[in-house]
Structure formats: structure tokens, C-alpha cells
Amino acid sequence: MYNLRFLFTLLILCNYAFVKAQVAIIESPDKQLRVDVHVDANKAFYTVIFQGKTILETSPLGFKTNEGDFSSGITFEGSKSSVVEKQYAQDRIKVSNVNYKANSLTVSFSNTDKKSFAVTFQVSNNDIAFRYDLPTWKDTRSVVIHEENTGYKFPSTTTAFISTMMKPMTGFARTAVSYESGYNIDSPISAAKSQYGFVFPSLFKVGENGWALLSETGVTSAYCASHLSEISAEGIFYVAYPQQEQNNGFGSTGAALSLPGSTPWRTITVGKNLNPIVQTTIPFDVVDPLYAPSQNYKFGKSTWSWIVWQDQSMNWDDQVKYIDLASALGYPYILIDALWDTNIGRDRMEKLIQYANSKKVDVFLWYNSNGTFNDAPQGPRNRMHTAIARKQEMKWLQKIGVKGLKVDFFGGDKQETMRLYEDILSDANDHGLMIIFHGATLPRGWERLYPNYVGSEAVLASEMLIFSQYARDNEAIFATLHPFIRNAVGSMEFGGVFFNKFLTKDNKSRNKRLTTDAFQAATAILFQNPIQPFALTPNNLTDAEPFLIDFMKEVPTTWDETLYLDGYPGQYVILARRHKEKWYIAGVNAKKEVIKLKVNASMLKSKTLKLITDDQNNSPKHQDIKIDKNGQFEISIQPNGGFVIH
């Protein structure tokens, strides 16, 4: 009897040890953030805990391929840990120097076919990045990943700040998807229903437990881009691949991967407040440059006629006016938009660039990205999506002195399109050209991966203020979202700062602007992009307040440091950004009432600075403001208003 009891106890202990061995745990260096990985019922899962509170409940891992199912029948094989430390300088993002330190955990699994794979987690303070690593399997050196089982299960009390994925092949000239939807703001996750899912990044308030921002990074030509599914009956958001309808139905929805190979990194930024969300550099921390810059690219401000004067301005005379405007403002660039190829012509464009150069202004030109993905008619078309035509065009562009391109109307998130993005960037670098993407997907670590990449739209941007009353009505609300969501993970080519009262050439009727001049000035700081095509018009030199024009001459487009000072997405936001030794503070108010705030800006203790704000009639005013010895100041912000301290 004793032997039986001993044997029974031994079996229990062995089983307990076996179960315990199925769990791998990793913590951040400050031990505030923890990820637990385990296998249950032959499926892999993970949980996320921050400061002892649940951010993600038990959430699934895995994927399905043409070489087998790696989402079920899973066996835990072991784990190993290491430390990752990295210091790097990076232009074109919210901060210029980054010190990254993370703990790394690689958890190994096998499926029912005895094929191995691993999940690597890197956990830094407030950030998680994880990806799947696939080896070769005997003679198998390639695989197609059809879908993922990767999921995110938030506690049921969580609310979401999320933007719907657009229905493919809809909208203007069948150009959707282009990441240009509005937002569900602070809505229960149970209401997160959308047939086409939700775009990255997505922000979640996990009750009283904290905040979480989901995104992905490191998407190159080697993979497709992904998004979130609608919430499942079990309360899980899954990583979803592009819909078949994208790219006019052409191309695979999965990813073809050479082995050994890895998926992109999925990222989770976590904080008790919004500061880690605003300051995160995780999209850039886990990727490295794919090639060296062919030259020292110069970033800065640009004029842009199309945004207010529209298609009719695509002519020689109006472009000369905007070149002269850039010269008067001291801006290094003009962006000449669609239809220049027919309205100005290639031969005259060379002469127009010579005129711009005589005014110390360089030129960005607009291009249609394709001729096959959608029906966008604007030209130049069919010059970017095939290698021979693209290289011929870029050789000519380099010859006539063009410094960059704005490439528009992309077809979606399939791997086919990711290859096009990368091919355009790589060829452009060979010819000394910077690239802005418009009507495009979210940049996923591209500032670090591609040295000539200078921004993407991927947001309901300034052009919709021209076309949509809905966008004008919600301009202030959306502006309080972008620093916490879209602009938190990558450069955002918004194209704003309007001083026209009416967003038309005559500035007298239609498209009335509902936000104040001070609000508009604030967005020059709140919205980060290394090349900023602003919406100023020639008449603003005489009809806008001189101090506003002086500020727009002064404001930089590159930053060395970014701080969250206050705010709540959908209500108001206050950020501070530093360029070299000079700090700028900006805020906007989307609430229906005046807000009065005491703000801490300890880096500016006892300093007297200039304040642009609104008076009670919503007219701009310029005055001194004193930061007290404790680094605090008080500010009132009008509804649909804003302020700048500089």
C-alpha cells in the first residue's frame, strides 16, 4: 500500500512538473510588464500582465500553411532567454536617438507532423514585439502562410479607439483600401463589428488596468500587411490578412516566405497612462536599415497648390505662384500634384524646375502608383508599377533635378503591393529621390528600413476637409486621436495647416473651416512628418496674422524628443516636441466647452516664451507666457481651438 501511495504521489509530481514545463515567462527590464506563454489542449497561448493587472487574457498563437497546420496539435519543446541592447540614431521619427533594451524569449514548438517553429518575444519597458520564426524542414525551403491564429483577447470592460478597414474596390475610382476611415471612439469592444475588420494601429483602454496600442512592424516585400478582424464570439481580435478583392482581385492574400524565415513583428505598447503610447519607438527598435542612403536627404516644409486650389491649379502660372510662396516662406520644397504631365508637360516641367531652383526651391512631383490595381485616371500613370518604366522615369527625374515623389492610389495590403512599395523606394534611392506614399497603407517601421522614405498618408487627411462635411465637423476630434494612434507608430503625411477661412481658392464661400487659426498652427507640431506639405495659400501672406506666418516660417519638421503632457483621445491633446535646443508645446480641444488646464513642462522652468492662442471670439492672439519655477503653466483652450508655445 505504501508503495502504491508513493508511486501515485510521484506520478502527480511528475505530471505537475510536466505541466509547469509547458509555461515560459518573460518580463521587461523594469519587471512591470510580463508575458506568459503556455500550451493547453495542444494549442499555444500567451497572456500579457502589466503592473500585476491583466492587459490581454489568454490569447491564441499559431498559423496555417501549405506545409501544415501550426495552430493545433502543438507540443511545447522548450525555451531560451537572452538580452537585447541597441543604441541607434534615427531621423524622420519622433525622437533622434534611441536606447533600446529588452529581454528576449524564444519559445520552441512542434506540430503533429513534427515540424518545428518558434515564437520570439522581445519585451522592453512598456513594449512587446513578437514574431514567428520558421526553420527549413528537411528539403522544404519555402512556405506559403495562408492565415494566422494570432489573437488578442482583452478583458470585457475594455473600450476601443479603432478605424474600420475599408471595403476593397470602392470609393473614388475603386481606390479603396487606403486607411482613410473614421474612428469608433471609446466604444465597448463587444461593438467592434465590421465585415472587413480594423486597421493597425488600434488603441484600447483596458478599464482601470491601462492602455494598449496594437500594431505591426517590419513588413517588407517578404510578407503581406495585416490588420485586425472584427471581434469574435469568444471576444478575440485575430490578425487578418488582406481580402481577396484587393488589387482588383489579383494576387495572393497570404505570404510566400523563404525558409528559414520570420513573419513581421506584431507589437503591443502598454502603459498606465498614454505617455508610453505617444513615446513608443517599438516600430523602429526591432528592425534595421535594408540599404544605405545614396545621399544626405534634406527634410523640410513644402507648399502645395492642389489641397486648396485643386486640379485647376495644375498649370504653369499657378505653380509659379506657389514656388514664389515657398520662396517667401523660406520653404525648401514645392509639391506639384497630379495632372502636371498633361497640363504642364514634361518639357516645360524641366524649365519650371529651373525657375524653382532659381528661387532656392526644390520640387516633389506626384505620380499614380499603377495602372492595374484600380481605375484612378490621374497621370502620370503606368510609370511606377513596372521595373523598366520606373527606372527610365527615375533616371529622367534625377536628370532634371527632382528631389522626391508623392506616389498615390495603391491597391491594398497584399504581398504583391508590399513588393511595389519596396521596389519604388529602392529604385528611388538609386536616383536620389525621397518618397511620400499617398492613398496608401500604414508604414510599418519604414523610416528605419528605408532611408529615403519620408511619410505616408494612411489617415483621414486634409483632402477630406475639402471633400467632406463629416471630416470638417470632426476635424478637432480626429486631431486628438492621431498622436495616440496613427502618428504614434509612423510618420503621417497629413498635409494640413489651413489659414483660409473657407477651404476654396476665393476664400469666400463653401467648405467653411470650423477650427480656429491657433488650432491649425498647433497641428504643425502635433502631426509629425519629415516632409510637410502645408495648406497655406499665397493670399495668407497678407490676410493671415503676421505672427502666424512667422511661426509657419519657423516651425521645424524634424524632432529630437517628444513628450506627452496631457490629453484623452477624442477630447483634447497636449504634446511637447524638441528640435535641437528649442521646445515647442501644442494643444487642441475637441470638447464642446472651454477647458482650463494646469500643465507640467518641467524642461521649461522659469522661462518666458511666446503663446499663440484664441481669444473669446476665436480670433488668434500672440502674447508672452511665463512658465513658473515649478515648470507649470495654466492654459485655456477654446472649443475647436488650440495653442502653441514657442
XYZ file of C-alpha atoms in Angstrom:
646
model
C 0.000 0.000 0.000
C 2.847 2.352 0.882
C 4.498 1.678 -2.483
C 1.261 2.392 -4.346
C 0.786 5.643 -2.441
C 4.397 6.626 -3.150
C 4.025 5.802 -6.836
C 0.762 7.781 -7.056
C 2.425 10.803 -5.417
C 5.404 10.524 -7.753
C 3.112 10.454 -10.781
C 1.329 13.583 -9.576
C 4.639 15.385 -9.049
C 5.929 14.322 -12.436
C 2.719 15.440 -14.100
C 2.903 18.768 -12.226
C 6.499 19.254 -13.369
C 5.495 18.397 -16.929
C 2.641 20.929 -16.847
C 4.905 23.570 -15.328
C 7.470 22.945 -18.037
C 4.860 23.937 -20.623
C 4.993 27.551 -19.401
C 7.589 30.147 -20.399
C 7.653 33.603 -18.816
C 9.404 36.810 -19.832
C 9.453 40.185 -18.077
C 10.514 43.665 -19.107
C 13.788 45.006 -17.666
C 11.826 47.034 -15.085
C 9.698 43.936 -14.296
C 6.456 45.861 -14.803
C 5.407 44.050 -17.997
C 5.134 40.263 -18.271
C 4.237 37.770 -20.972
C 3.304 34.175 -20.131
C 3.385 31.572 -22.917
C 1.874 28.127 -22.496
C 0.318 25.157 -24.274
C -3.156 23.963 -23.371
C -5.046 21.189 -25.170
C -2.257 21.148 -27.769
C -2.698 24.815 -28.651
C -0.302 27.673 -27.895
C -1.409 30.759 -25.971
C 0.001 33.869 -24.335
C -1.163 36.394 -21.758
C 0.020 39.936 -21.006
C 0.209 41.341 -17.471
C 1.184 44.931 -16.645
C 1.837 46.049 -13.069
C 0.041 42.950 -11.857
C -3.102 43.605 -13.904
C -4.346 41.809 -16.987
C -3.990 43.553 -20.329
C -4.546 40.503 -22.526
C -6.310 37.414 -21.272
C -5.369 34.004 -22.660
C -4.867 34.710 -26.372
C -4.088 32.250 -29.175
C -0.920 31.818 -31.213
C -0.238 29.879 -34.397
C -0.744 29.849 -38.157
C -1.732 27.639 -41.087
C 0.404 26.984 -44.163
C 0.603 24.867 -47.288
C 3.074 22.735 -45.316
C 0.779 22.027 -42.410
C -1.225 23.386 -39.500
C 0.771 25.160 -36.789
C -2.230 26.305 -34.766
C -3.318 22.976 -33.231
C -1.680 19.707 -32.314
C 1.123 21.767 -30.787
C 3.831 20.416 -28.490
C 5.953 22.645 -26.259
C 9.631 21.882 -26.950
C 11.448 24.398 -24.744
C 12.550 27.999 -24.436
C 15.660 30.124 -24.174
C 16.228 33.667 -22.966
C 18.634 36.453 -23.818
C 19.058 40.218 -23.541
C 18.873 42.654 -26.457
C 20.550 46.057 -26.251
C 20.660 48.528 -29.086
C 21.543 52.190 -29.449
C 20.799 53.988 -32.671
C 20.295 57.405 -34.193
C 17.225 57.832 -36.350
C 15.976 60.786 -38.351
C 12.367 61.195 -39.567
C 10.695 59.962 -36.360
C 9.585 61.492 -33.057
C 13.000 61.196 -31.399
C 16.522 61.341 -32.808
C 18.412 58.949 -30.506
C 17.105 55.698 -29.069
C 18.420 53.397 -26.358
C 16.582 50.096 -26.616
C 16.920 47.364 -24.019
C 14.719 44.298 -23.963
C 14.580 40.796 -22.639
C 14.125 38.184 -25.351
C 12.392 34.820 -25.111
C 12.283 32.251 -27.899
C 9.728 29.508 -27.308
C 10.046 26.397 -29.479
C 7.116 24.228 -30.555
C 6.369 21.408 -32.970
C 3.164 20.337 -34.683
C 1.662 16.903 -35.306
C 3.962 16.434 -38.312
C 6.970 17.022 -36.028
C 7.733 20.240 -37.872
C 9.253 22.802 -35.567
C 8.698 26.545 -35.272
C 9.300 29.204 -32.656
C 7.759 32.376 -31.306
C 10.229 35.083 -30.302
C 9.144 37.737 -27.820
C 11.138 40.886 -27.106
C 9.826 42.705 -24.048
C 11.143 46.159 -23.210
C 9.715 48.622 -20.733
C 6.133 49.208 -21.963
C 6.606 47.372 -25.277
C 6.192 43.846 -26.587
C 7.239 42.683 -30.041
C 6.722 39.085 -31.148
C 7.031 37.108 -34.353
C 7.066 33.554 -35.690
C 10.391 32.031 -36.748
C 10.250 29.150 -39.219
C 13.235 26.871 -39.985
C 13.756 24.675 -43.009
C 12.024 21.293 -42.731
C 14.331 18.735 -44.348
C 14.307 19.760 -48.024
C 11.465 22.263 -47.640
C 12.872 25.750 -48.116
C 9.726 27.713 -48.905
C 6.266 28.020 -47.438
C 3.040 29.919 -48.001
C 1.348 31.132 -44.837
C -2.382 31.221 -45.551
C -3.710 32.606 -42.285
C -2.842 33.206 -38.653
C -4.399 32.193 -35.392
C -2.668 35.079 -33.613
C -5.213 36.809 -31.423
C -5.747 39.460 -28.785
C -8.323 38.864 -26.051
C -8.908 41.937 -23.917
C -10.933 41.942 -20.701
C -14.621 42.525 -21.435
C -14.588 46.004 -19.847
C -12.138 47.255 -22.499
C -13.094 50.092 -24.845
C -11.652 50.636 -28.313
C -10.420 53.527 -30.430
C -10.338 51.827 -33.821
C -10.728 52.617 -37.517
C -12.520 50.271 -39.880
C -10.780 48.642 -42.813
C -12.420 49.988 -45.977
C -14.313 47.700 -48.334
C -11.926 46.919 -51.203
C -12.526 48.327 -54.677
C -14.969 51.003 -53.501
C -14.826 54.787 -53.285
C -13.261 57.082 -55.851
C -12.241 55.103 -58.943
C -12.281 51.880 -56.878
C -9.176 53.007 -54.969
C -10.100 51.658 -51.509
C -8.500 50.333 -49.317
C -6.461 53.331 -48.245
C -6.712 53.536 -44.434
C -8.942 56.625 -44.593
C -11.952 55.731 -42.438
C -13.210 57.488 -39.343
C -12.971 56.029 -35.849
C -15.056 54.190 -33.303
C -14.135 56.207 -30.219
C -14.087 54.736 -26.718
C -16.675 52.142 -27.724
C -17.121 48.765 -25.982
C -15.117 46.064 -27.708
C -18.275 43.974 -27.943
C -19.455 46.525 -30.534
C -16.322 46.084 -32.691
C -18.177 44.604 -35.640
C -17.022 45.264 -39.183
C -17.045 42.749 -42.019
C -13.638 43.926 -43.203
C -12.059 44.344 -39.776
C -9.997 47.203 -38.392
C -6.696 48.752 -39.423
C -3.480 48.907 -37.460
C -2.726 50.705 -35.233
C -5.615 50.159 -32.828
C -5.844 51.667 -29.350
C -7.584 50.089 -26.360
C -8.386 51.344 -22.865
C -8.332 48.276 -20.657
C -10.654 49.579 -17.951
C -8.592 50.740 -14.978
C -5.735 48.397 -15.915
C -4.104 50.656 -18.502
C -3.838 51.326 -22.218
C -2.660 49.128 -25.103
C -1.740 50.021 -28.690
C -1.625 47.175 -31.214
C 0.300 47.386 -34.466
C 2.926 45.607 -36.557
C 6.335 46.469 -37.951
C 8.969 45.098 -40.281
C 6.608 44.470 -43.192
C 8.701 44.401 -46.364
C 8.453 42.742 -49.765
C 8.837 39.434 -47.915
C 5.322 39.491 -46.438
C 1.822 40.902 -46.687
C 0.488 43.565 -44.345
C -2.196 42.554 -41.890
C -4.998 44.077 -39.844
C -7.411 43.114 -37.072
C -10.511 41.039 -37.669
C -13.797 42.032 -36.144
C -14.190 40.688 -32.626
C -15.154 37.006 -32.496
C -17.939 35.436 -30.464
C -15.234 34.490 -27.941
C -14.113 38.107 -27.619
C -10.903 37.770 -29.657
C -9.457 40.075 -32.323
C -7.435 37.970 -34.784
C -4.615 39.007 -37.090
C -6.238 39.028 -40.525
C -4.605 39.014 -43.947
C -5.693 41.114 -46.964
C -9.053 40.445 -48.587
C -9.017 38.707 -51.952
C -10.866 41.656 -53.548
C -7.887 43.983 -53.033
C -5.733 44.819 -56.090
C -8.802 44.246 -58.296
C -8.765 40.627 -57.129
C -5.221 39.986 -58.336
C -2.543 38.400 -56.157
C -2.424 36.095 -53.160
C -3.887 37.005 -49.780
C -1.213 35.093 -47.877
C 2.553 35.372 -47.645
C 5.209 33.413 -49.542
C 8.223 33.014 -47.280
C 11.713 31.714 -47.965
C 12.964 29.366 -45.239
C 14.415 29.896 -42.769
C 12.310 33.000 -42.368
C 10.282 35.114 -39.983
C 6.976 36.915 -40.023
C 6.761 40.649 -39.313
C 6.791 41.715 -35.690
C 3.430 42.263 -34.016
C 3.703 44.983 -31.381
C 1.851 45.790 -28.176
C 2.599 49.031 -26.348
C 1.267 49.157 -22.797
C 1.029 51.924 -20.227
C -0.843 53.004 -17.138
C -1.326 56.308 -18.956
C -0.867 57.476 -22.535
C 2.757 58.587 -22.228
C 4.245 55.237 -23.377
C 1.857 55.236 -26.339
C 2.996 58.678 -27.516
C 6.680 57.981 -26.912
C 6.975 54.412 -28.167
C 9.738 53.646 -30.652
C 8.994 49.928 -30.918
C 8.191 50.132 -34.676
C 11.842 51.063 -35.216
C 13.557 49.239 -32.339
C 13.210 45.747 -33.802
C 14.123 46.485 -37.438
C 17.288 47.656 -39.188
C 18.011 49.559 -42.426
C 17.780 47.485 -45.593
C 20.132 49.729 -47.569
C 22.250 52.841 -47.160
C 21.067 56.267 -48.315
C 22.563 57.264 -51.650
C 22.928 60.828 -50.350
C 22.127 63.038 -47.378
C 18.427 63.614 -47.845
C 17.129 67.010 -46.800
C 13.820 67.232 -44.955
C 11.583 70.240 -44.515
C 8.432 72.156 -45.416
C 6.640 72.400 -48.724
C 3.957 74.447 -50.399
C 1.194 72.617 -52.237
C -1.403 74.216 -54.501
C -3.679 71.230 -55.035
C -5.031 70.989 -51.494
C -6.971 74.281 -51.701
C -6.769 75.359 -55.362
C -7.374 71.772 -56.573
C -6.946 70.339 -60.104
C -7.450 73.702 -61.768
C -4.141 74.874 -60.277
C -2.120 72.295 -62.162
C -0.828 74.857 -64.634
C 2.359 76.849 -65.131
C 1.138 80.163 -63.740
C -0.321 78.798 -60.508
C 2.722 76.643 -59.849
C 4.921 79.716 -60.255
C 2.775 81.418 -57.604
C 3.347 78.515 -55.214
C 7.058 78.445 -55.967
C 7.129 82.131 -55.081
C 5.147 81.343 -51.915
C 7.693 78.696 -50.914
C 10.482 81.190 -51.530
C 8.753 83.878 -49.442
C 8.255 81.423 -46.574
C 11.767 80.018 -46.805
C 10.412 76.543 -47.574
C 12.805 74.214 -49.407
C 10.120 72.422 -51.452
C 7.022 72.668 -53.590
C 4.827 69.633 -54.237
C 3.403 69.682 -57.774
C 0.448 67.314 -57.771
C -1.484 65.187 -60.272
C -2.018 66.120 -63.931
C 1.247 68.020 -64.317
C 2.211 65.648 -67.121
C -0.641 66.853 -69.349
C -1.277 70.382 -68.038
C 2.361 71.477 -67.888
C 4.154 68.762 -69.817
C 7.488 67.053 -69.425
C 9.500 69.578 -71.450
C 8.072 72.594 -69.635
C 8.463 70.825 -66.280
C 12.212 70.905 -66.727
C 12.020 74.681 -67.217
C 9.664 75.055 -64.236
C 12.159 73.218 -62.038
C 14.879 75.557 -63.243
C 12.699 78.502 -62.198
C 12.079 76.899 -58.793
C 15.790 76.326 -58.295
C 16.452 79.985 -59.090
C 14.233 80.750 -56.086
C 16.105 78.171 -53.949
C 13.117 75.827 -54.050
C 13.278 72.138 -54.981
C 10.473 70.029 -56.408
C 8.430 66.963 -55.453
C 6.277 65.518 -58.254
C 3.099 63.433 -57.970
C 2.755 60.008 -59.629
C -0.001 57.442 -59.928
C 1.377 54.229 -58.435
C -0.077 51.923 -61.054
C -2.328 51.206 -63.957
C -3.711 47.838 -62.869
C -4.908 47.993 -59.260
C -7.809 50.438 -59.701
C -9.331 52.986 -62.057
C -7.660 56.205 -60.853
C -7.332 58.269 -64.053
C -4.864 60.941 -62.960
C -1.464 60.959 -64.579
C 1.318 60.233 -64.831
C 0.089 56.594 -64.935
C 1.910 53.375 -65.776
C 5.312 54.776 -64.799
C 5.778 53.274 -61.328
C 4.461 49.703 -61.230
C 6.857 48.031 -63.680
C 10.611 47.975 -63.237
C 11.690 49.114 -66.709
C 9.282 52.060 -66.900
C 10.065 53.070 -63.318
C 13.823 53.074 -63.780
C 13.571 55.011 -67.033
C 11.328 57.586 -65.363
C 13.529 57.960 -62.309
C 16.622 58.399 -64.451
C 14.868 61.319 -66.176
C 13.639 62.739 -62.865
C 17.157 62.711 -61.465
C 18.444 64.413 -64.613
C 16.012 67.338 -64.363
C 16.640 67.814 -60.638
C 13.503 66.416 -58.979
C 14.151 65.669 -55.295
C 11.197 63.480 -54.411
C 7.933 61.846 -55.448
C 4.479 61.578 -53.967
C 3.125 58.233 -55.186
C -0.636 57.704 -54.899
C -3.517 55.219 -55.285
C -2.077 51.920 -54.068
C -4.114 48.749 -54.270
C -4.048 47.292 -50.778
C -2.003 45.174 -48.402
C -1.171 42.050 -50.401
C 2.435 40.920 -50.650
C 2.246 41.912 -54.313
C 1.735 45.534 -53.224
C 4.350 45.401 -50.477
C 6.849 44.455 -53.184
C 5.797 47.511 -55.177
C 6.310 49.826 -52.196
C 9.791 48.419 -51.635
C 10.730 48.452 -55.321
C 9.728 52.108 -55.635
C 11.753 53.025 -52.552
C 14.828 51.054 -53.578
C 14.906 52.353 -57.157
C 14.217 55.889 -55.955
C 17.204 55.748 -53.624
C 19.393 54.773 -56.579
C 18.330 58.053 -58.190
C 18.461 60.292 -55.115
C 14.688 60.576 -54.722
C 12.703 60.769 -51.497
C 9.292 59.070 -51.459
C 5.939 60.004 -49.921
C 3.132 57.439 -50.202
C -0.456 58.676 -50.510
C -3.664 56.677 -50.781
C -1.562 54.048 -49.120
C -1.108 51.557 -46.334
C 0.306 52.202 -42.870
C 4.110 52.496 -42.740
C 5.432 49.633 -40.667
C 8.909 50.593 -39.467
C 9.715 52.097 -42.859
C 11.518 55.180 -41.552
C 14.211 52.846 -40.234
C 14.086 50.280 -43.033
C 14.219 52.714 -45.967
C 16.362 55.873 -45.639
C 14.596 57.772 -48.455
C 11.088 57.130 -47.125
C 9.560 60.416 -45.926
C 5.980 59.700 -44.969
C 2.615 58.145 -45.738
C -0.945 59.381 -45.575
C -2.842 56.312 -44.240
C -5.282 58.523 -42.342
C -8.401 60.596 -42.978
C -6.225 63.518 -44.000
C -6.506 67.126 -45.148
C -8.029 66.433 -48.559
C -11.168 65.111 -46.870
C -11.591 68.516 -45.230
C -12.145 69.777 -48.781
C -14.470 66.977 -49.856
C -16.460 66.045 -46.742
C -18.616 67.929 -44.245
C -18.232 64.908 -41.950
C -14.457 65.424 -41.905
C -14.822 69.160 -41.244
C -17.330 68.535 -38.444
C -14.964 66.066 -36.793
C -11.626 67.706 -37.563
C -10.868 68.546 -33.939
C -11.924 65.121 -32.675
C -9.710 63.300 -35.163
C -6.785 65.621 -34.392
C -6.914 64.492 -30.757
C -6.719 60.852 -31.874
C -3.760 60.926 -34.265
C -0.947 61.490 -31.704
C -2.172 58.445 -29.757
C -2.906 56.141 -32.685
C -1.824 56.721 -36.289
C 1.093 59.108 -35.682
C 2.286 57.105 -32.669
C 3.676 54.372 -34.934
C 4.882 56.240 -38.004
C 5.214 59.456 -39.955
C 1.861 60.900 -41.031
C 1.650 62.953 -44.212
C -1.480 64.909 -43.279
C -0.986 68.000 -45.450
C -2.756 70.478 -43.201
C -2.496 73.921 -41.573
C -5.177 75.977 -43.311
C -5.414 79.707 -42.698
C -8.134 80.233 -45.309
C -11.492 80.621 -43.548
C -13.125 78.806 -46.446
C -11.220 75.919 -47.989
C -11.527 77.266 -51.513
C -9.383 79.409 -53.766
C -11.572 82.513 -53.378
C -11.691 82.057 -49.578
C -15.248 83.405 -49.575
C -17.687 80.505 -49.826
C -18.087 76.727 -49.439
C -16.130 74.365 -47.206
C -16.145 76.639 -44.171
C -13.426 75.764 -41.696
C -14.764 75.101 -38.183
C -11.472 75.147 -36.295
C -9.501 78.231 -35.282
C -6.249 79.570 -36.678
C -4.494 78.651 -33.427
C -5.810 75.095 -33.789
C -4.363 74.933 -37.295
C -0.983 76.206 -36.127
C -0.942 73.611 -33.345
C -1.286 70.754 -35.833
C 2.058 71.749 -37.375
C 3.567 70.408 -34.141
C 1.064 67.712 -33.202
C 1.333 65.946 -36.583
C 4.821 64.606 -37.308
C 6.206 64.013 -40.796
C 9.709 64.861 -42.070
C 8.396 66.428 -45.292
C 5.379 68.612 -44.519
C 3.311 69.890 -47.465
C 1.339 72.625 -45.698
C -2.001 74.011 -46.912
C -1.008 77.671 -46.921
C -2.073 79.787 -49.897
C -0.454 82.891 -51.441
C -3.167 85.164 -50.040
C -2.225 84.084 -46.500
C 0.893 86.230 -46.755
C -1.377 89.269 -46.484
C -4.653 88.074 -44.922
C -3.321 85.892 -42.083
C -1.938 87.392 -38.895
C 1.781 88.125 -39.393
C 2.706 86.206 -36.233
C 1.056 83.091 -37.695
C 3.122 83.386 -40.861
C 6.260 83.996 -38.798
C 5.513 80.835 -36.819
C 4.980 78.826 -40.009
C 8.344 80.049 -41.266
C 9.967 78.941 -38.012
C 8.337 75.598 -37.177
C 10.577 72.576 -37.932
C 9.510 69.229 -39.365
C 12.069 67.019 -37.614
C 12.250 66.372 -33.893
C 14.785 65.207 -31.327
C 12.366 64.486 -28.499
C 8.616 64.118 -27.985
C 6.681 64.245 -24.704
C 3.057 63.621 -23.780
C 1.883 66.348 -21.418
C -1.876 65.784 -21.189
C -4.899 64.605 -23.098
C -7.511 61.971 -23.773
C -8.167 60.630 -27.283
C -11.253 62.180 -28.797
C -11.277 65.056 -26.290
C -8.009 67.010 -26.179
C -4.254 66.578 -26.503
C -1.135 68.487 -25.450
C 2.325 67.442 -26.672
C 5.808 68.907 -26.401
C 8.429 68.398 -29.096
C 12.068 69.467 -29.125
C 14.066 70.455 -32.208
C 17.738 70.837 -31.287
C 17.634 73.038 -28.170
C 14.214 74.604 -28.752
C 10.973 73.248 -27.297
C 7.530 73.632 -28.830
C 4.286 72.859 -26.994
C 0.961 72.478 -28.788
C -2.554 71.508 -27.834
C -6.062 71.325 -29.296
C -9.526 70.940 -27.785
C -12.302 68.813 -29.332
C -14.728 69.243 -26.445
C -17.768 71.492 -26.735
C -16.680 73.665 -23.831
C -13.598 75.660 -22.904
C -11.090 73.561 -20.995
C -8.800 75.077 -18.386
C -5.711 73.067 -17.551
C -2.591 73.262 -15.447
C 0.190 71.694 -17.473
C 3.585 70.494 -16.308
C 6.511 71.402 -18.574
C 9.456 70.898 -16.252
C 12.007 71.311 -19.060
C 10.971 74.980 -19.346
C 11.099 76.067 -15.698
C 11.079 79.851 -15.172
C 11.190 80.611 -18.903
C 9.179 83.277 -20.706
C 8.027 82.178 -24.154
C 5.581 83.193 -26.865
C 1.993 81.917 -26.889
C -0.333 81.669 -29.884
C -3.894 81.084 -28.714
C -7.530 82.100 -29.296
C -9.391 84.979 -27.767
C -13.040 84.622 -26.716
C -14.105 85.423 -30.282
C -11.867 82.644 -31.635
C -9.503 85.123 -33.242
C -5.790 84.379 -32.891
C -3.684 86.336 -30.437
C 0.021 86.383 -29.642
C 1.393 87.114 -26.192
C 4.043 86.191 -23.665
C 3.583 83.251 -21.321
C 5.643 82.568 -18.210
C 6.400 79.030 -17.101
C 6.649 79.109 -13.305
C 9.602 77.927 -11.240
C 7.969 74.512 -10.845
C 7.680 74.111 -14.605
C 3.920 74.629 -14.720
C 1.618 76.897 -16.694
C -2.129 77.366 -16.959
C -3.908 77.376 -20.291
C -7.491 77.761 -21.517
C -8.351 76.161 -24.850
C -11.471 77.139 -26.768
C -13.742 74.510 -28.370
C -12.291 73.629 -31.790
C -9.355 75.782 -30.709
C -5.732 75.310 -29.859
C -2.493 76.871 -28.725
C 1.218 76.891 -29.460
C 4.055 77.813 -27.112
C 7.288 78.570 -28.926
